[in-house]
CSV table of C-alpha atoms and ligand atoms in Angstrom, one decimal:
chain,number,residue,atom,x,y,z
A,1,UNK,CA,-26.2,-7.4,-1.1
A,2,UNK,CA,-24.7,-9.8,1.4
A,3,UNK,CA,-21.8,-8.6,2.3
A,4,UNK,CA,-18.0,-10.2,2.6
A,5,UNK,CA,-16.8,-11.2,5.3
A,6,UNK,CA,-13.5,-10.0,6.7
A,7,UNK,CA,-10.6,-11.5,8.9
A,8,UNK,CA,-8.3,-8.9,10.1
A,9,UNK,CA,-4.5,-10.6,11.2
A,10,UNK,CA,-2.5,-8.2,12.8
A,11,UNK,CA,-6.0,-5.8,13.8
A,12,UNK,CA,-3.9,-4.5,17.5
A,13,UNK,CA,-1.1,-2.6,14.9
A,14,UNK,CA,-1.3,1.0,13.6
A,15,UNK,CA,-2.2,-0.9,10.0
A,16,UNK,CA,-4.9,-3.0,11.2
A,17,UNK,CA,-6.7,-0.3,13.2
A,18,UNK,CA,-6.4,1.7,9.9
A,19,UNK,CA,-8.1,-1.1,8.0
A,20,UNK,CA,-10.8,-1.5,10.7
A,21,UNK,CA,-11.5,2.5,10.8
A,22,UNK,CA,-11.8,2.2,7.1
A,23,UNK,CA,-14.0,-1.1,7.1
A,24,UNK,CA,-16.9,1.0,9.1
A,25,UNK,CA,-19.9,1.5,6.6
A,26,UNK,CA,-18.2,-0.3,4.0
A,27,UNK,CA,-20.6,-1.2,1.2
A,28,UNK,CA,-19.2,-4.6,0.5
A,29,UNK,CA,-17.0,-5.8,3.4
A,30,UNK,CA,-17.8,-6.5,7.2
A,31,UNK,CA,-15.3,-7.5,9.6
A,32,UNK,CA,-16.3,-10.9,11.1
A,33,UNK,CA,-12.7,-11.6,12.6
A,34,UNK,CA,-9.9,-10.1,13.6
A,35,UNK,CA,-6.4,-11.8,15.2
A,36,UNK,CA,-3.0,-10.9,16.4
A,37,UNK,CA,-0.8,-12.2,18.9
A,38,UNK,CA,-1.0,-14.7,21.6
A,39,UNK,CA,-0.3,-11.3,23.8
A,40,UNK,CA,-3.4,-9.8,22.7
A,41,UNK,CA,-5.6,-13.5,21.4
A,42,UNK,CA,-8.5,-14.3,23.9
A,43,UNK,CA,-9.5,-10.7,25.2
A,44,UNK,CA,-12.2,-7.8,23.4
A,45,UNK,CA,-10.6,-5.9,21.0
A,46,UNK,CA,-11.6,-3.0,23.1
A,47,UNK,CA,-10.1,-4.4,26.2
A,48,UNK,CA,-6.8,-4.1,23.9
A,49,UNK,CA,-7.1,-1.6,22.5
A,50,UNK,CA,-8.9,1.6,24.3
A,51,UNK,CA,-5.6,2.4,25.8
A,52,UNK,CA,-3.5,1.8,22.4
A,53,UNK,CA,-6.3,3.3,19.8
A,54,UNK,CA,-4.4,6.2,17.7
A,55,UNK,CA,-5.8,6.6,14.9
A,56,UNK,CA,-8.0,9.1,15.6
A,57,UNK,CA,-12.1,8.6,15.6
A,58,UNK,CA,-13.5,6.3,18.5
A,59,UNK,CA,-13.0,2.3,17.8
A,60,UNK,CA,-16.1,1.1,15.5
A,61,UNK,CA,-19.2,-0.4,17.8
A,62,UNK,CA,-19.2,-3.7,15.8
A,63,UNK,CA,-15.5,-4.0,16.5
A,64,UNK,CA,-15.4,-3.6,19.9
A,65,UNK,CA,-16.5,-6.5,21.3
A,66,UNK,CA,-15.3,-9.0,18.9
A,67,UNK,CA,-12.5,-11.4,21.0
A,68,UNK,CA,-9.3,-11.2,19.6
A,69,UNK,CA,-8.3,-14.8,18.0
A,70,UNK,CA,-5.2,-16.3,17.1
A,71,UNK,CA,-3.4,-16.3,13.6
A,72,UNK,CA,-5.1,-19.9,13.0
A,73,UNK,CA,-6.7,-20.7,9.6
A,74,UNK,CA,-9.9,-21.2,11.7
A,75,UNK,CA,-11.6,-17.8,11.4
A,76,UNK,CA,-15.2,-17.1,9.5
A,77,UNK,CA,-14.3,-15.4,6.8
A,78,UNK,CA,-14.1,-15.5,3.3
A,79,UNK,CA,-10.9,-13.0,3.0
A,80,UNK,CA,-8.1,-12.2,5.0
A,81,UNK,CA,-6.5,-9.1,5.3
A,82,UNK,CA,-2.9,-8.8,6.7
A,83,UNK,CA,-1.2,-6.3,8.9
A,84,UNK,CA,1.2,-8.6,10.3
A,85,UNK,CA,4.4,-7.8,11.8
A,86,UNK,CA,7.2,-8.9,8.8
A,87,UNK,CA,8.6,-11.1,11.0
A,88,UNK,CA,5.8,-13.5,11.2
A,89,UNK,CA,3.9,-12.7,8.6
A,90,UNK,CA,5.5,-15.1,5.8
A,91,UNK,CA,4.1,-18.4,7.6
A,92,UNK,CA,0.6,-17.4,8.6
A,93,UNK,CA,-0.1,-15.8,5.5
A,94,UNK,CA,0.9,-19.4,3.4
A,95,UNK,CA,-1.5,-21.6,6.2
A,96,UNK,CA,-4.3,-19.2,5.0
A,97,UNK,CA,-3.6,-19.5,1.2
A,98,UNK,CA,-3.1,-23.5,1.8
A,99,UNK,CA,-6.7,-23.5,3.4
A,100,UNK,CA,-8.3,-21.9,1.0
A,101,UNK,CA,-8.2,-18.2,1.6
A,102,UNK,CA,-7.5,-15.2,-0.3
A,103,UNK,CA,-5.0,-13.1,1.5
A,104,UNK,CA,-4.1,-9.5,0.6
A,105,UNK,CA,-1.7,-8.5,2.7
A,106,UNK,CA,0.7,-5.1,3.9
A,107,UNK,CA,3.8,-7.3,4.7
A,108,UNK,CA,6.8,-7.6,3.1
A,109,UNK,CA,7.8,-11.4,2.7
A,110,UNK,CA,5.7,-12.4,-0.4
A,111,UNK,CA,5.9,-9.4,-2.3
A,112,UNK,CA,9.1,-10.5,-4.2
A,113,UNK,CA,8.0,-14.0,-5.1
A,114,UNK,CA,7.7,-15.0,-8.7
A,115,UNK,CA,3.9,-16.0,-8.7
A,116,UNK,CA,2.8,-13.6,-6.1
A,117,UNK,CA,1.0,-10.6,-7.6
A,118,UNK,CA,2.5,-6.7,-5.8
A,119,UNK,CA,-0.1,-5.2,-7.2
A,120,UNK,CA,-1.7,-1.5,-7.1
A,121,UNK,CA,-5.1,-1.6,-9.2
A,122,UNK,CA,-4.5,1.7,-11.6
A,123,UNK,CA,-1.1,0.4,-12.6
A,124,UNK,CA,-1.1,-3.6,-12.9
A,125,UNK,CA,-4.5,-4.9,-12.8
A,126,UNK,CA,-3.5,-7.5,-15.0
A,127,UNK,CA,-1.1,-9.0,-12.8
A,128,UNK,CA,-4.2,-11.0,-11.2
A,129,UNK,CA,-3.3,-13.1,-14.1
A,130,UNK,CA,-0.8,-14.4,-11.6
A,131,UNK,CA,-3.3,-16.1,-9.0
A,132,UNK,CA,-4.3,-19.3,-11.2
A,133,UNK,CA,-0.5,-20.1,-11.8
A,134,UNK,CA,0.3,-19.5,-8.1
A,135,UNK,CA,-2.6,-21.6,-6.9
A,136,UNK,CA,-1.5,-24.3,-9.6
A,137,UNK,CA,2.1,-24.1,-8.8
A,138,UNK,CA,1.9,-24.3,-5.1
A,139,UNK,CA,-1.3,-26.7,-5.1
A,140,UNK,CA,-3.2,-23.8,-2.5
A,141,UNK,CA,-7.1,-23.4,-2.5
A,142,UNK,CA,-6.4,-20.1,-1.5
A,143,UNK,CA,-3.6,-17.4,-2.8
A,144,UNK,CA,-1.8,-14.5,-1.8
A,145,UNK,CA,-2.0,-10.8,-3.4
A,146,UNK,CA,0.6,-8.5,-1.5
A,147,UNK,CA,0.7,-4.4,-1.4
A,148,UNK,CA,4.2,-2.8,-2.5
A,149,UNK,CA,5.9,-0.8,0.2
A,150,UNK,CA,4.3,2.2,0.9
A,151,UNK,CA,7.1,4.6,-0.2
A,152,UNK,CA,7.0,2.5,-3.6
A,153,UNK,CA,2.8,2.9,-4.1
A,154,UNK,CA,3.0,6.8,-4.3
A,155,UNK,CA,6.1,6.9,-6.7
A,156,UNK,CA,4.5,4.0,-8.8
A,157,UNK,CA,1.0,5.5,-8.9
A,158,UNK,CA,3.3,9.2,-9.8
A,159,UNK,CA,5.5,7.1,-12.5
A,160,UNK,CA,2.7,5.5,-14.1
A,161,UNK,CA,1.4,8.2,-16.4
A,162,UNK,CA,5.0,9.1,-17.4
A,163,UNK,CA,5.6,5.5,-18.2
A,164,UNK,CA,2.8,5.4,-20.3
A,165,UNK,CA,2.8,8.3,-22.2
A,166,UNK,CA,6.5,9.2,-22.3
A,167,UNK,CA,8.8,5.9,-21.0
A,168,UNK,CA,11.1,6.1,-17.8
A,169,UNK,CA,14.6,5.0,-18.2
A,170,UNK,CA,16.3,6.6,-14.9
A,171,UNK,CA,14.7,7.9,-11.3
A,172,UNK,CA,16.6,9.1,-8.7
A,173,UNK,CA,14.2,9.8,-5.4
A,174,UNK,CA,14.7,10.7,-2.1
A,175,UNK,CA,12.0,10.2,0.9
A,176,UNK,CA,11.2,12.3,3.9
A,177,UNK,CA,9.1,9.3,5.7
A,178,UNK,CA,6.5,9.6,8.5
A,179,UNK,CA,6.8,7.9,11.9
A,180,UNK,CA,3.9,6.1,11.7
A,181,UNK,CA,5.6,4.2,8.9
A,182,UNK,CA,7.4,2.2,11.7
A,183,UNK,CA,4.3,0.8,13.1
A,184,UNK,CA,3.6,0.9,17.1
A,185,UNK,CA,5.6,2.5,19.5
A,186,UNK,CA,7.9,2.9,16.6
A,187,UNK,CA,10.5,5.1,16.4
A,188,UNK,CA,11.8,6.2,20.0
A,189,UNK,CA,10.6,9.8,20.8
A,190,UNK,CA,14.3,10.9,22.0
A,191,UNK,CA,15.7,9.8,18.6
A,192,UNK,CA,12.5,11.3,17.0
A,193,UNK,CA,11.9,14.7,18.1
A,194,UNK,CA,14.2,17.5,16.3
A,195,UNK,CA,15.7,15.7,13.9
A,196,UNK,CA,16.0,13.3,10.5
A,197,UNK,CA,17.1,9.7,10.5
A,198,UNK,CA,19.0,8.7,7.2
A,199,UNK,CA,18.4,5.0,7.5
A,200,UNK,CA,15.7,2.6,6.8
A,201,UNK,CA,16.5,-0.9,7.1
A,202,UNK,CA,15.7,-2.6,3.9
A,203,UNK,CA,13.6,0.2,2.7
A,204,UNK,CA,15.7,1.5,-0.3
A,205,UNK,CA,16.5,-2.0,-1.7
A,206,UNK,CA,12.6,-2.2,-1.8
A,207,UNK,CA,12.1,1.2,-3.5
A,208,UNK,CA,14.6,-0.2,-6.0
A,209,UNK,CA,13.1,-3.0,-7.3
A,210,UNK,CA,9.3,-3.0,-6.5
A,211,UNK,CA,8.8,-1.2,-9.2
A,212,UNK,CA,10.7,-3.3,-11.7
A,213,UNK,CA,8.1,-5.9,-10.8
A,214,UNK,CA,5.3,-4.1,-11.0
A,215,UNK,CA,5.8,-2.3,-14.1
A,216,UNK,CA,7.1,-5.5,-15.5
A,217,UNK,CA,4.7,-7.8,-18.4
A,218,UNK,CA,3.4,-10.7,-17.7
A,219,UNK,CA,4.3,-12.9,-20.2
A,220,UNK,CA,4.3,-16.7,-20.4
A,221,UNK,CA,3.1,-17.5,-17.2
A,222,UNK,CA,5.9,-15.0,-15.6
A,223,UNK,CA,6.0,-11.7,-14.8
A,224,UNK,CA,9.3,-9.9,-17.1
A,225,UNK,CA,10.4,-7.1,-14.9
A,226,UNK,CA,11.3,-3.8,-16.0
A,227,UNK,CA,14.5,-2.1,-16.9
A,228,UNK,CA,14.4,1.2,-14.6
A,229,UNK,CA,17.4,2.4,-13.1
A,230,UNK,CA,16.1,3.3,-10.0
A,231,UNK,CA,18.6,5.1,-6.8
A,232,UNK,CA,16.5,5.9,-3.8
A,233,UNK,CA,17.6,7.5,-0.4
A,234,UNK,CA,15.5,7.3,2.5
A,235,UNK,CA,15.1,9.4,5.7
A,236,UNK,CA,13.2,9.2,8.5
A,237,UNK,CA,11.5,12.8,9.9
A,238,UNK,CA,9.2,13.6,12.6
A,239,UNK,CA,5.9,13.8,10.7
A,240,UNK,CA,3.0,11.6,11.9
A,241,UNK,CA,1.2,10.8,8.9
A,242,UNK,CA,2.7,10.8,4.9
A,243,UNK,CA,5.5,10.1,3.3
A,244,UNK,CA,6.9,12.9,0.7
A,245,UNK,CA,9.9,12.2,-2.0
A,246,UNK,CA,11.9,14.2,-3.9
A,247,UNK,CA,12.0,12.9,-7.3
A,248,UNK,CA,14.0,13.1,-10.6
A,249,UNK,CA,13.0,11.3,-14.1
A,250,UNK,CA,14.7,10.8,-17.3
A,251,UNK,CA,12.1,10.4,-19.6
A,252,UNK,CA,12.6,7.9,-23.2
A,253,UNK,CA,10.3,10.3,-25.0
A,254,UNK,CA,11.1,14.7,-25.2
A,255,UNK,CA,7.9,16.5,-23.4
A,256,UNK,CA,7.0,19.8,-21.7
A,257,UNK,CA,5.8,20.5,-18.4
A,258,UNK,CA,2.4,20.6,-20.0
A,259,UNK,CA,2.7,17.7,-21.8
A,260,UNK,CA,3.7,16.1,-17.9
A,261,UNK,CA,0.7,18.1,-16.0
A,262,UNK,CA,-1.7,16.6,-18.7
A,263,UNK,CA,-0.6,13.2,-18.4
A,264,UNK,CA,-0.9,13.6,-14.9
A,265,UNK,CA,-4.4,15.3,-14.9
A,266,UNK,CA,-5.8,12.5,-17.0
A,267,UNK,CA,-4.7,9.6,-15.3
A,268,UNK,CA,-7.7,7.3,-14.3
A,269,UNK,CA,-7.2,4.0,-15.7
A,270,UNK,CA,-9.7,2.4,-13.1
A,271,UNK,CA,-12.6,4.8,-13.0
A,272,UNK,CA,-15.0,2.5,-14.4
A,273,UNK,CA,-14.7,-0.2,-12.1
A,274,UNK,CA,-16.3,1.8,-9.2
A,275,UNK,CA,-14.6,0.6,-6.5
A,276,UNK,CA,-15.4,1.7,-3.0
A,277,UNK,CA,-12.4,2.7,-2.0
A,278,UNK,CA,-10.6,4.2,-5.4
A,279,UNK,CA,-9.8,7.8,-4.9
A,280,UNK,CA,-11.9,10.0,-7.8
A,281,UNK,CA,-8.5,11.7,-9.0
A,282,UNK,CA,-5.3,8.5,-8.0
A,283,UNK,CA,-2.8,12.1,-8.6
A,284,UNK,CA,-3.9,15.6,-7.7
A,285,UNK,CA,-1.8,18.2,-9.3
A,286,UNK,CA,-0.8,21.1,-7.1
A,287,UNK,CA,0.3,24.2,-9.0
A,288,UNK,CA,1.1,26.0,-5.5
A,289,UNK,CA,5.0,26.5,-5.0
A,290,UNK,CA,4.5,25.7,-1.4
A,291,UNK,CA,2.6,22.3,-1.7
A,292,UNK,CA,1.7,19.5,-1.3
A,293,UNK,CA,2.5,19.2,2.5
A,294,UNK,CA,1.4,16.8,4.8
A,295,UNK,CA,0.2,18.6,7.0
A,296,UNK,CA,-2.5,20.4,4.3
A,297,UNK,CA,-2.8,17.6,2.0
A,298,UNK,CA,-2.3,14.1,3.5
A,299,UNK,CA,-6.0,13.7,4.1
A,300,UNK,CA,-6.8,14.7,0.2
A,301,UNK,CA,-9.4,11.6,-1.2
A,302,UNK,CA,-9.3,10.3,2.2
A,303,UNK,CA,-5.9,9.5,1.5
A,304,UNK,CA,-6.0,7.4,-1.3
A,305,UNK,CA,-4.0,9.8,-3.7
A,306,UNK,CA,-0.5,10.3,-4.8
A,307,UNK,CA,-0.3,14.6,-4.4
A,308,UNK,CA,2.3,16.2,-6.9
A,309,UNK,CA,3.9,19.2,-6.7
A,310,UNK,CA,7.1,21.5,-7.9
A,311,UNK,CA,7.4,20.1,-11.4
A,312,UNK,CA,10.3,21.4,-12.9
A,313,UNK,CA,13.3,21.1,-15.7
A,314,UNK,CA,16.1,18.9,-13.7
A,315,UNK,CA,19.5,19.3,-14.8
A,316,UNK,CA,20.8,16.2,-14.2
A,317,UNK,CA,18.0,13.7,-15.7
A,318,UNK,CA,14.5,15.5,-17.1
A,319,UNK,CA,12.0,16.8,-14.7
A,320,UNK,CA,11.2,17.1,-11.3
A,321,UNK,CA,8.8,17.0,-8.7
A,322,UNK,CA,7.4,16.5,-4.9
A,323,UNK,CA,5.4,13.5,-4.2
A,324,UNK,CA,3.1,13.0,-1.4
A,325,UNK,CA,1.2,10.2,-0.4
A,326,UNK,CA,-0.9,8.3,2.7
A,327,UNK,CA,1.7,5.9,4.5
A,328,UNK,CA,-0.8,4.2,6.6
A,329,UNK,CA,-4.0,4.6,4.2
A,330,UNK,CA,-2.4,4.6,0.5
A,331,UNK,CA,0.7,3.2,1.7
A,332,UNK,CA,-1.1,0.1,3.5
A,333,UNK,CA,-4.4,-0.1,5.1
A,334,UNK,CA,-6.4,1.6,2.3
A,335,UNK,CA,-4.4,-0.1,-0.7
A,336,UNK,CA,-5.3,-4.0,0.7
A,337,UNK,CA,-8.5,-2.3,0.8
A,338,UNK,CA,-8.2,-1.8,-2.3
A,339,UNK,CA,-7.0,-4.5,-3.7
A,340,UNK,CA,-9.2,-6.7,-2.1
A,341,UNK,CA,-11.9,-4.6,-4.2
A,342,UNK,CA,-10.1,-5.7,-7.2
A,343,UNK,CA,-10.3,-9.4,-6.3
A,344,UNK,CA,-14.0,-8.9,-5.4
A,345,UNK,CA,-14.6,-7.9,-9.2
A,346,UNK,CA,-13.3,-10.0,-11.0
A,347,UNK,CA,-14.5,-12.8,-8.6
A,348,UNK,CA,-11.6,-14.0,-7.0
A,349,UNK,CA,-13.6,-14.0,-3.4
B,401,LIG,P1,2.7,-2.8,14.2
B,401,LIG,O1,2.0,-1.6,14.7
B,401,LIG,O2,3.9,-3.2,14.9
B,401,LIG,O3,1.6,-4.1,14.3
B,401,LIG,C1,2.1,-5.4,14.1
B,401,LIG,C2,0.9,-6.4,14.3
B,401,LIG,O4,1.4,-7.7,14.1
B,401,LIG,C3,0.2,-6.3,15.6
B,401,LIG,O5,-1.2,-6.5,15.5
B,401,LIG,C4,0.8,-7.5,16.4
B,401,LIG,O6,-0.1,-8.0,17.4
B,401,LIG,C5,0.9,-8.5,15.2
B,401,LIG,N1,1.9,-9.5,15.6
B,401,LIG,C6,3.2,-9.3,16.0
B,401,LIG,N2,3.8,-10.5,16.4
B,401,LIG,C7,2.8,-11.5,16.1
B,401,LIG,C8,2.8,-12.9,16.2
B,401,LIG,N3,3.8,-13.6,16.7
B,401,LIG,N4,1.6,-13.5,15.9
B,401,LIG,C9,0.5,-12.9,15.4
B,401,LIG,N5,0.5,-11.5,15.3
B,401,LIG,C10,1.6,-10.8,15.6
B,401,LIG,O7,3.0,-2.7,12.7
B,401,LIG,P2,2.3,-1.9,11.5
B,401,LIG,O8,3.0,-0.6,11.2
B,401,LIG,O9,0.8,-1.9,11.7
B,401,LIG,O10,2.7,-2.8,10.2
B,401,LIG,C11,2.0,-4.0,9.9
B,401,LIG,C12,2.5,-4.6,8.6
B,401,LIG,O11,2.3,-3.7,7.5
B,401,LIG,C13,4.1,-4.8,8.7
B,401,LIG,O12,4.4,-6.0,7.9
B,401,LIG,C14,4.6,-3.5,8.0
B,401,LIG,O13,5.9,-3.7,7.4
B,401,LIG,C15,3.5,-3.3,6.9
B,401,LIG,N6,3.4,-1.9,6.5
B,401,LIG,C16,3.3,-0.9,7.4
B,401,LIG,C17,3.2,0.4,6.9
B,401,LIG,C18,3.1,1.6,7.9
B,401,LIG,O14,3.0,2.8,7.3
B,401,LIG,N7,3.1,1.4,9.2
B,401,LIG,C19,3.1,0.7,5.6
B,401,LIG,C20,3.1,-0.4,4.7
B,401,LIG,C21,3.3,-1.7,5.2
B,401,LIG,P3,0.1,-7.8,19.0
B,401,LIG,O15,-0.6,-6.4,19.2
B,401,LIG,O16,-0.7,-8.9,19.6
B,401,LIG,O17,1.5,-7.8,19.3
């Protein structure tokens, strides 16, 4: 099979490096391009990057030597995959959807948009519905798909058999979130090092309502979000890799802790699709009392899965549990990844 090619914006971050360690040997996609800044356009990528590389393994051979372009709707490619910083990111992604690309993108600014799907394939595959009225309502060639937040993938991917089998009405969660999650240099060591941050900016408004939209219907040509009452708090803690959250439901529907682990244990709503990248279990159930933890279990289906742990009675809503899950492959590089899969089969590259 020929394969795809890919454009990589924002490939110099701690996402893009991700998606381009996670491109290598990729059945379907090959990078072709890859972009950033005008601080980084117009050198190698290895020139770049040999002295900023952190991701582990050495940069991919068919990487390195590919020059580092600008964000311009130029590039050989027939999708784009985003990593840009938030605060540029809203513009260059809408040049690429006007000339024709598909975008799936990590960044924040288009995730809340009517017509934009936030989409994570085992919960709202159907929310591709969305692209033809997008394309339609903003007269773009191209469109944009965008990745929830990554604290909001792992709780939504957690939630979903729950939602199915019993209803949610109330979750209360709090997160213990991974450096990394700040991008590069990120957090500064001295505020880092032996201790906890209790503030995110933005980051518990987006827990909040993510998944209002993404568990929401689409339904005459809109997408009817959710009612959830959702109360997040969010810290910051010196981990390098995976985000873990405490979290409380109240159920609609009376069930056991069985009744939960099954539900959890036979989630697989996209198993037949195949895709590359989808994780063979999307939850692992651990029955440990000392689990999941990052450090053991980040890396479980090459960090594509939401890890569960600690279910127990609540006495304030239902149930319980620990959540663990991938910031940088999950939470971002992995799920455009994914996504982009998604698009590929139902032919929308
Ligand atoms: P990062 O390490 O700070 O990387 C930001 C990237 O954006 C770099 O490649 C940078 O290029 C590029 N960039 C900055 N200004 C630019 C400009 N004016 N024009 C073109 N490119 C520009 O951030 P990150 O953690 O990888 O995050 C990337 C995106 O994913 C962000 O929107 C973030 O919110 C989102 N996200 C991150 C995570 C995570 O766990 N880190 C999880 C989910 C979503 P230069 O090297 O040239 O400056």
């Amino acid at each position: 099979m020929k394969k795809i090619k890919v454009g990589v914006l924002g490939a110099t971050g701690v996402v893009g490096q991700m998606i381009i360690h996670l491109l290598e040997n990729h059945p379907w996609f090959e990078i072709s391009e890859i972009a950033a800044s005008e601080r980084t356009s117009g050198k190698t990528y290895a020139e770049v990057m040999d002295a900023r590389w952190s991701i582990g393994n050495e940069i991919p051979e068919t990487v390195r030597d590919l020059v580092v372009k600008d964000c311009n709707p130029k590039l050989d490619c027939d999708i784009i995959l985003s990593a840009l910083d938030s605060s540029v990111a809203f513009e260059i992604e809408e040049k690429f959807a006007k000339f024709g690309y598909p975008v799936s993108t990590n960044a924040m600014n288009h995730r809340m948009e009517e017509d934009v799907p936030l989409l994570i394939p085992e919960v709202n595959p159907n929310h591709l519905g969305m692209i033809k009225i997008q394309k339609e309502r903003r007269g773009w060639t191209g469109f944009i798909v965008a990745n929830p937040n990554c604290s909001t993938i792992q709780l939504c991917l957690a939630l979903k058999p729950l939602y199915d089998s019993f209803g949610i009405e109330k979750v209360m969660v709090t997160t213990m979130q991974a450096l990394s999650g700040a991008g590069y240099p990120g957090v500064p060591s001295l505020d880092a090092i032996d201790n906890v941050l209790p503030f995110i900016k933005g980051e518990e408004e987006k827990i909040e309502t993510e998944p209002l939209k993404i568990f929401g219907s689409l339904s005459n040509k809109k997408i009817i979000p959710e009612s959830i009452d959702i109360s997040a708090q969010c810290n910051r803690v010196a981990v390098k890799y995976g985000h873990m959250e405490s979290i409380s439901v109240k159920l609609s529907n009376t069930t056991d802790k069985d009744g939960i682990i099954k539900a959890f244990n036979n989630f697989n709503p996209i198993k037949n699709l195949c895709l590359p990248s989808a994780p063979k279990n999307p939850i692992i159930y651990l029955h440990n009392d000392n689990r999941p933890q990052p450090k053991l279990d980040v890396d479980a289906e090459n960090g594509m899965a939401s890890i569960i742990g600690r279910l127990r009675k609540c006495n304030i809503l239902d149930y319980k549990f620990t959540v663990l899950g991938h910031n940088l492959i999950r939470g971002a590089a992995g799920g455009t990844i994914l996504n982009a899969e998604l698009l590929k089969v139902n032919n929308y590259i």
